[in-house]
């Protein structure tokens, strides 16, 4: 709770500090605020929080603390890694950063919610700033288009979510997760109203994590938005969406497992295949990332499918590795800052800039689940937890990993091979901040897998 | 005229005006029909004894939001019937899809509704300002406070997007 | 532990060495590593299992980090560590040797392979297994022939998909055990059906890397586009991992399926022997011939592994060593030809023996070793393997034996077309000193192992005995 | 020095010589290289003689163990007994002479040191083959001599015109040998499976006990496999075509490897394995007939060959066939005797032909020779002796050895005897044809060649003379006992304890009367042929016909009975076709296409999936609605 | 009060469920068939109102006021969404001079 307040206040302060037209101050404020917030969150792991309210709309479980600090950490990395973008238009720096901070407030709400109020509000607080951020490079036609698409599909899915919530409310008579759970387990609420409601909520959640067939927005939006925002969507929003999904469905709707698991099974398979198949032959970097993120949503949802205990941990690991991989890639694309975002502009980058090349290999192979990168361990844990109940699903996922490696590899080859004309390949000069981000990501990707004790 | 008939008439009117929203070719007419729909929905609220919500609905939706819509319509000079038409096929497909959605939803409900039993005494007072205010500022104060973040974000966003860039002035 | 970390350390060190010293530093580094390895070999008694690293911790998903070696593991390590200096040496005068990235990648690969051979934990094995893919891929990508990209993608995806099979098997096993340490994996009792699938998963990974017919199609293409050093690494070292994996991991983990799979895998191996041998006869590309030759040879080894008795397995390790030595020699020769003639087409070669007698001689020695003539390491190994296969079934034995004939046909054809006849080109430079030393070292080991194969057998025998008897006593009877 | 050390020295000397020449020979003068190589050979021979003289009973020298496993062990061991020592004597002795000859013959060759390295290496491998105490050592040497043979056949690999052809001949030899080797190897596996050992002594001991004997079929298979191996190395049908081609090698090589020593390895193998063969009568029969057919076929082909070495090569094949006939009849000692004499006179003939070729400036076609006796008298004389010996002229070595085989044949069956006589007669025919065409008549070569005609140097003629003497008196070794009773059948007796197998066969001998009768028949035949040939070629001055004027059987003979063509059609072409088509069909079409097809299918489906991503919001919303409908329908259907 | 709760007077809750479903579907269909961005936004508002109606109905039916509180928050969100949506729209309009969503299809494939 206190972390929430700190982040919110930081956002507010940022807005005002921005009036000084000194982006650095904004950055420092945001960094300090986020670090404080993360520290406060982590301290809750051991101690009770400083503020305690009567209202119990938010509850920080241990896994919740982990997820929310990870979300804040991702935001932190996005802010410092994307600083070069944010400071471009000095008068907007404060707004950009505070919008991201507000959004991360929503993220924390959406992780720690205990009733559907907070879930819904958190979702909206998470999304609305991002609708704006997607369109934040105003001169860019594609950015506007992306923003429009994201907004309309997002609002539409909000409608669906609310419709589902209403039906669930109608069936159970409550918005409290605990009470809903009790109502379901007592059997007093079973029936079409509840079932359809749950399926509707599932549709909206699938929309947030961009799973088929609710994924269509993501390639367009990822491509159109500024790089930093794409990174935020791919890392934070996906992380939060996954966790909310997990929380709602494995705990609250856990007794309706037989209802949603069958549907989710099919959609996971569909998601993985659509994501991976569409990614083949892409020539735009961020679009590729989007499709790969769709596929990864499919893999991560397997963690939710599995009924083994500890699926939240598996999910955390998975999203951890995935987030860091994506952040690495996004940071590199921010460094490269290529408007066209074509593969061809990445040609030879890795060869000319060994560190960038190393990071590219690391992150792409982590996405492709090549050990020893963290991505492998995430995938391994998720898959092995589901193998007992859904061997076929895991086999599908494995097949998809095989398809997936193909397009990651095309990109690695493009980035690492020697270009025909060496002079055309730019020597990249990442800022210190970007170096920091990349190093953090490298450490996380290389070591994380081994320390899941 | 008993309540049931009244409710049915009210419902019918709501549906009718809602249909007009999507049928009207002129955007301004659509907006006006939407306002009308909101009024009918407020009527439904009143039927259900939710006076506060009914009032808020009219003030916020019909009063504020729809005015905003109208304002933007006028600002962008979109009041003419110049909206490009979707092809018949798309419309047909959309209608079929909508029809199927409706059908399956109703078909699902036909299996028999099980609704949480109305355990609490259905008192008349729950929809009143006093009662709602009481709950909103005690039990639901946190969402209330949090929604301020939402508004600030929306505000900042609107400003960010709405502000004309210097270079864009032409 | 220094055994494992030394290559990594050297690899990192190479990144800071000035560019003009990098090739020297690479060789010195690998020699130091070889020294360390020899230290381990000297103090090793074949009956032991030496633990290298054991933090006594288990992660949530059962990773125990255990590493150690027994006879076969250490044998593979010494083989790898002894061959890598030779590979570096044989490429010493090529431009590739001056590349930091090349040297570092070779060392990194050495690190990964050492880790693989030392792994005493299923996950660790898998991790290192996949890790080897990265350096070799980068070497091929950076230094391969211009038309490499499509082929490399095929290679990478193919092998990766194969290892996903192994991953699937490990995932399936994860339900049956608390951790992935070697002992726990061996202790798992499987029903035959699941054992069959688990073994198939492992086999897919190994079969593609070895490669066994019909999973071999990536191999000739990849070998041809790879730089010489890359081909050597691929053929001499990479596939050893798969063969090692079959012996140490695949069969001991799922021995219940051994009798089921035996026929299938032996058949595939033998088909590979004959098929690749036949195809090699009419190829024009010299690297391709040796690539098919390699498929043919390893097919025999694969079939031999499935016999799974101490005798055949000892022969397998002898053959692994032999194949590595011969592959390096042959591809070195092919590389020299390609490098100096700018072609791999046999029809455009000829008469080189006249202008480069030293090369002709050492190439001949290697070629003969490849044909498994007496006094070379291939002879005894092949003899034992063929004997084992013959005892398994006489048809299998005869088909496998055809490798004697086909091997002679394609090897001699390749040798004669390139070396014999009137010189077609002038100015073919004879062996440089480094190439000569490499050839001499290889041939020396080849002959040494040809006359005293028992040293290998004694080294790996006890460990193999242990594996075989564990399986026989605890689980099933090997038919 | 003890016998152990001596025997080791015998083995090691050639190896040392090879090693020394191979490493340092390049920079040493040719004379030194040749002398070293020849020197070690003579030394080796001398040591062999000492061992031969001092050693009277079987002795096994254990060197080291190659492999020891639980089930069996393969050891490097040497067995010193009568058979092996006798063969050693032949190999080292003839080898030494041929080394000496080569010093002159190869004088101008660029690869002089290499040649002697290979020769020494060959001797080493051959010694391992015959001295080894088990089949494994035999196989070791067996393969070793194959390689040396390969290297030496293709010795002139960089020849401008014939380099490639030499290489192909060498390859053919090696591959055909390899096919035989495979048979031998399988035989070894069978033996190992049955008995668990490969040691001769243990095996023969085991075979003596009836309980240990395997079934007839197993024994048949084992012996057949061994015999297949023997056909490869000893150039029998169906694997004989490599030997004539092998004449591409330098002539001393043909003399040493492809006449005197290596090709008799197959004979040696069968003699060594007599304990198996004796109990496998079916194999013996097969061996007999194959030997007979080979003998006749080769002799027939030799009739119309015009290359001096080819004639001798076919003659070798024919003689080897003869030996296999004898082996089929169980006449082991007779065979060894014939091996010995054959080594003498065939080496002599080959060296003589080498001398001729040397004189003729590397011309091998007998149509271009003629009247050479004036120019190269020593060669002529020795060649004549060799010819007479092989033709079975009375009291020369070939006469006795051939006679002994014939004697066995008539005891076996008169039909076989008849055919053998035919073969012997054919031998005489083509050998006299060769002799007369080369040495008599007028010189038919070019003037240039004529001017260069010269007798060979001493180091070439001395071996010729020595061998000539041996060819003349070689028969003494195993006199049939008609003349000198005291040394009757000395060699047979000497070899007996090695070759009498399981003591099942009583070596019978014809009575003196029958012997003399047979001998007279053979002598008469030879003399008649000699006279006819003399009249035909010398008096009437007939020359070898041109290829185009061949008629009837001559075409068949001249074209080697089309064996090469038939093999080409039956084996080479199909395998090449298989290689090409399996590459084109299986590899490219099926395997590669299936992979690329799969990849193509995946990326095509990717294109289809990407089409859905139309970029239009309405479509996206439409899909979402469809998704919801799908979920509800799923609910309706399932619940 | 003029009206006692409607549900005690013969109107079943089913009526409101069906009514709101119809309204919701009308909104959905509207979203699908119209191309004017503003109308799309209005249709989404219509969907939200359908939900509001249902929430209030349930709330009244259960006699619990939290449903109405939720409606309150939905309105809050709807207002915020409308604001942001309209400003996005205006921005897009500035760029492309149209509010036809069909035109926005540069990003695809």
GROMACS .gro file of N, CA, C and O in nm, chain C residues 439-476:
model
  152
 1062UNK      N    1   4.916  -3.308  -3.844
 1062UNK     CA    2   4.904  -3.441  -3.905
 1062UNK      C    3   4.987  -3.543  -3.828
 1062UNK      O    4   4.942  -3.655  -3.802
 1063UNK      N    5   5.109  -3.503  -3.791
 1063UNK     CA    6   5.196  -3.598  -3.723
 1063UNK      C    7   5.137  -3.636  -3.589
 1063UNK      O    8   5.133  -3.755  -3.553
 1064UNK      N    9   5.087  -3.537  -3.518
 1064UNK     CA   10   5.030  -3.568  -3.387
 1064UNK      C   11   4.912  -3.662  -3.402
 1064UNK      O   12   4.901  -3.763  -3.330
 1065UNK      N   13   4.824  -3.628  -3.497
 1065UNK     CA   14   4.706  -3.712  -3.516
 1065UNK      C   15   4.749  -3.855  -3.551
 1065UNK      O   16   4.700  -3.952  -3.492
 1066UNK      N   17   4.842  -3.864  -3.647
 1066UNK     CA   18   4.881  -3.997  -3.691
 1066UNK      C   19   4.947  -4.073  -3.578
 1066UNK      O   20   4.928  -4.195  -3.563
 1067UNK      N   21   5.025  -4.002  -3.498
 1067UNK     CA   22   5.091  -4.071  -3.388
 1067UNK      C   23   4.987  -4.133  -3.295
 1067UNK      O   24   4.998  -4.250  -3.257
 1068UNK      N   25   4.885  -4.056  -3.263
 1068UNK     CA   26   4.783  -4.111  -3.173
 1068UNK      C   27   4.708  -4.224  -3.242
 1068UNK      O   28   4.676  -4.327  -3.182
 1069UNK      N   29   4.682  -4.203  -3.369
 1069UNK     CA   30   4.609  -4.308  -3.443
 1069UNK      C   31   4.687  -4.439  -3.437
 1069UNK      O   32   4.632  -4.545  -3.407
 1070UNK      N   33   4.815  -4.431  -3.463
 1070UNK     CA   34   4.895  -4.554  -3.463
 1070UNK      C   35   4.908  -4.610  -3.322
 1070UNK      O   36   4.898  -4.731  -3.300
 1071UNK      N   37   4.929  -4.520  -3.228
 1071UNK     CA   38   4.942  -4.565  -3.089
 1071UNK      C   39   4.818  -4.644  -3.048
 1071UNK      O   40   4.827  -4.755  -2.995
 1072UNK      N   41   4.702  -4.586  -3.077
 1072UNK     CA   42   4.578  -4.654  -3.040
 1072UNK      C   43   4.558  -4.779  -3.125
 1072UNK      O   44   4.489  -4.872  -3.085
 1073UNK      N   45   4.617  -4.779  -3.242
 1073UNK     CA   46   4.604  -4.897  -3.327
 1073UNK      C   47   4.682  -5.015  -3.272
 1073UNK      O   48   4.644  -5.130  -3.292
 1074UNK      N   49   4.790  -4.985  -3.204
 1074UNK     CA   50   4.871  -5.095  -3.153
 1074UNK      C   51   4.838  -5.125  -3.007
 1074UNK      O   52   4.837  -5.240  -2.966
 1075UNK      N   53   4.810  -5.022  -2.932
 1075UNK     CA   54   4.776  -5.045  -2.791
 1075UNK      C   55   4.636  -4.995  -2.757
 1075UNK      O   56   4.620  -4.902  -2.679
 1076UNK      N   57   4.536  -5.055  -2.817
 1076UNK     CA   58   4.400  -5.010  -2.787
 1076UNK      C   59   4.361  -5.036  -2.643
 1076UNK      O   60   4.268  -4.977  -2.591
 1077UNK      N   61   4.436  -5.125  -2.582
 1077UNK     CA   62   4.399  -5.165  -2.447
 1077UNK      C   63   4.399  -5.047  -2.349
 1077UNK      O   64   4.325  -5.046  -2.252
 1078UNK      N   65   4.481  -4.946  -2.377
 1078UNK     CA   66   4.482  -4.833  -2.282
 1078UNK      C   67   4.345  -4.768  -2.276
 1078UNK      O   68   4.298  -4.733  -2.169
 1079UNK      N   69   4.282  -4.756  -2.391
 1079UNK     CA   70   4.147  -4.699  -2.389
 1079UNK      C   71   4.052  -4.793  -2.317
 1079UNK      O   72   3.972  -4.753  -2.233
 1080UNK      N   73   4.064  -4.918  -2.351
 1080UNK     CA   74   3.972  -5.015  -2.292
 1080UNK      C   75   3.984  -5.020  -2.141
 1080UNK      O   76   3.884  -5.027  -2.069
 1081UNK      N   77   4.108  -5.014  -2.093
 1081UNK     CA   78   4.125  -5.017  -1.948
 1081UNK      C   79   4.070  -4.892  -1.884
 1081UNK      O   80   4.022  -4.894  -1.771
 1082UNK      N   81   4.080  -4.783  -1.958
 1082UNK     CA   82   4.037  -4.657  -1.900
 1082UNK      C   83   3.885  -4.652  -1.884
 1082UNK      O   84   3.833  -4.610  -1.781
 1083UNK      N   85   3.816  -4.694  -1.989
 1083UNK     CA   86   3.671  -4.681  -1.983
 1083UNK      C   87   3.603  -4.809  -1.932
 1083UNK      O   88   3.489  -4.805  -1.891
 1084UNK      N   89   3.676  -4.919  -1.936
 1084UNK     CA   90   3.613  -5.047  -1.904
 1084UNK      C   91   3.539  -5.052  -1.772
 1084UNK      O   92   3.421  -5.087  -1.769
 1085UNK      N   93   3.606  -5.019  -1.660
 1085UNK     CA   94   3.537  -5.032  -1.532
 1085UNK      C   95   3.408  -4.951  -1.524
 1085UNK      O   96   3.306  -5.001  -1.473
 1086UNK      N   97   3.412  -4.829  -1.576
 1086UNK     CA   98   3.290  -4.748  -1.571
 1086UNK      C   99   3.180  -4.813  -1.652
 1086UNK      O  100   3.063  -4.818  -1.610
 1087UNK      N  101   3.217  -4.863  -1.768
 1087UNK     CA  102   3.116  -4.926  -1.852
 1087UNK      C  103   3.061  -5.051  -1.785
 1087UNK      O  104   2.940  -5.075  -1.785
 1088UNK      N  105   3.152  -5.125  -1.725
 1088UNK     CA  106   3.109  -5.244  -1.650
 1088UNK      C  107   3.003  -5.207  -1.548
 1088UNK      O  108   2.901  -5.273  -1.535
 1089UNK      N  109   3.033  -5.098  -1.479
 1089UNK     CA  110   2.943  -5.055  -1.375
 1089UNK      C  111   2.805  -5.022  -1.433
 1089UNK      O  112   2.703  -5.068  -1.383
 1090UNK      N  113   2.807  -4.948  -1.539
 1090UNK     CA  114   2.679  -4.910  -1.600
 1090UNK      C  115   2.603  -5.034  -1.646
 1090UNK      O  116   2.485  -5.052  -1.616
 1091UNK      N  117   2.674  -5.120  -1.713
 1091UNK     CA  118   2.607  -5.238  -1.769
 1091UNK      C  119   2.553  -5.326  -1.657
 1091UNK      O  120   2.438  -5.369  -1.662
 1092UNK      N  121   2.634  -5.347  -1.555
 1092UNK     CA  122   2.587  -5.437  -1.450
 1092UNK      C  123   2.474  -5.373  -1.371
 1092UNK      O  124   2.382  -5.443  -1.330
 1093UNK      N  125   2.481  -5.242  -1.348
 1093UNK     CA  126   2.370  -5.179  -1.277
 1093UNK      C  127   2.240  -5.207  -1.348
 1093UNK      O  128   2.139  -5.243  -1.286
 1094UNK      N  129   2.245  -5.191  -1.477
 1094UNK     CA  130   2.122  -5.212  -1.552
 1094UNK      C  131   2.079  -5.357  -1.547
 1094UNK      O  132   1.963  -5.389  -1.524
 1095UNK      N  133   2.177  -5.443  -1.562
 1095UNK     CA  134   2.140  -5.585  -1.565
 1095UNK      C  135   2.083  -5.631  -1.432
 1095UNK      O  136   1.983  -5.700  -1.428
 1096UNK      N  137   2.147  -5.588  -1.325
 1096UNK     CA  138   2.102  -5.640  -1.197
 1096UNK      C  139   1.974  -5.574  -1.151
 1096UNK      O  140   1.884  -5.639  -1.099
 1097UNK      N  141   1.966  -5.442  -1.172
 1097UNK     CA  142   1.855  -5.374  -1.107
 1097UNK      C  143   1.730  -5.375  -1.192
 1097UNK      O  144   1.621  -5.371  -1.140
 1098UNK      N  145   1.744  -5.376  -1.320
 1098UNK     CA  146   1.623  -5.349  -1.396
 1098UNK      C  147   1.583  -5.463  -1.490
 1098UNK      O  148   1.480  -5.525  -1.474
 1099UNK      N  149   1.665  -5.484  -1.587
 1099UNK     CA  150   1.619  -5.582  -1.685
 1099UNK      C  151   1.735  -5.670  -1.727
 1099UNK      O  152   1.850  -5.640  -1.701
   0.00000   0.00000   0.00000
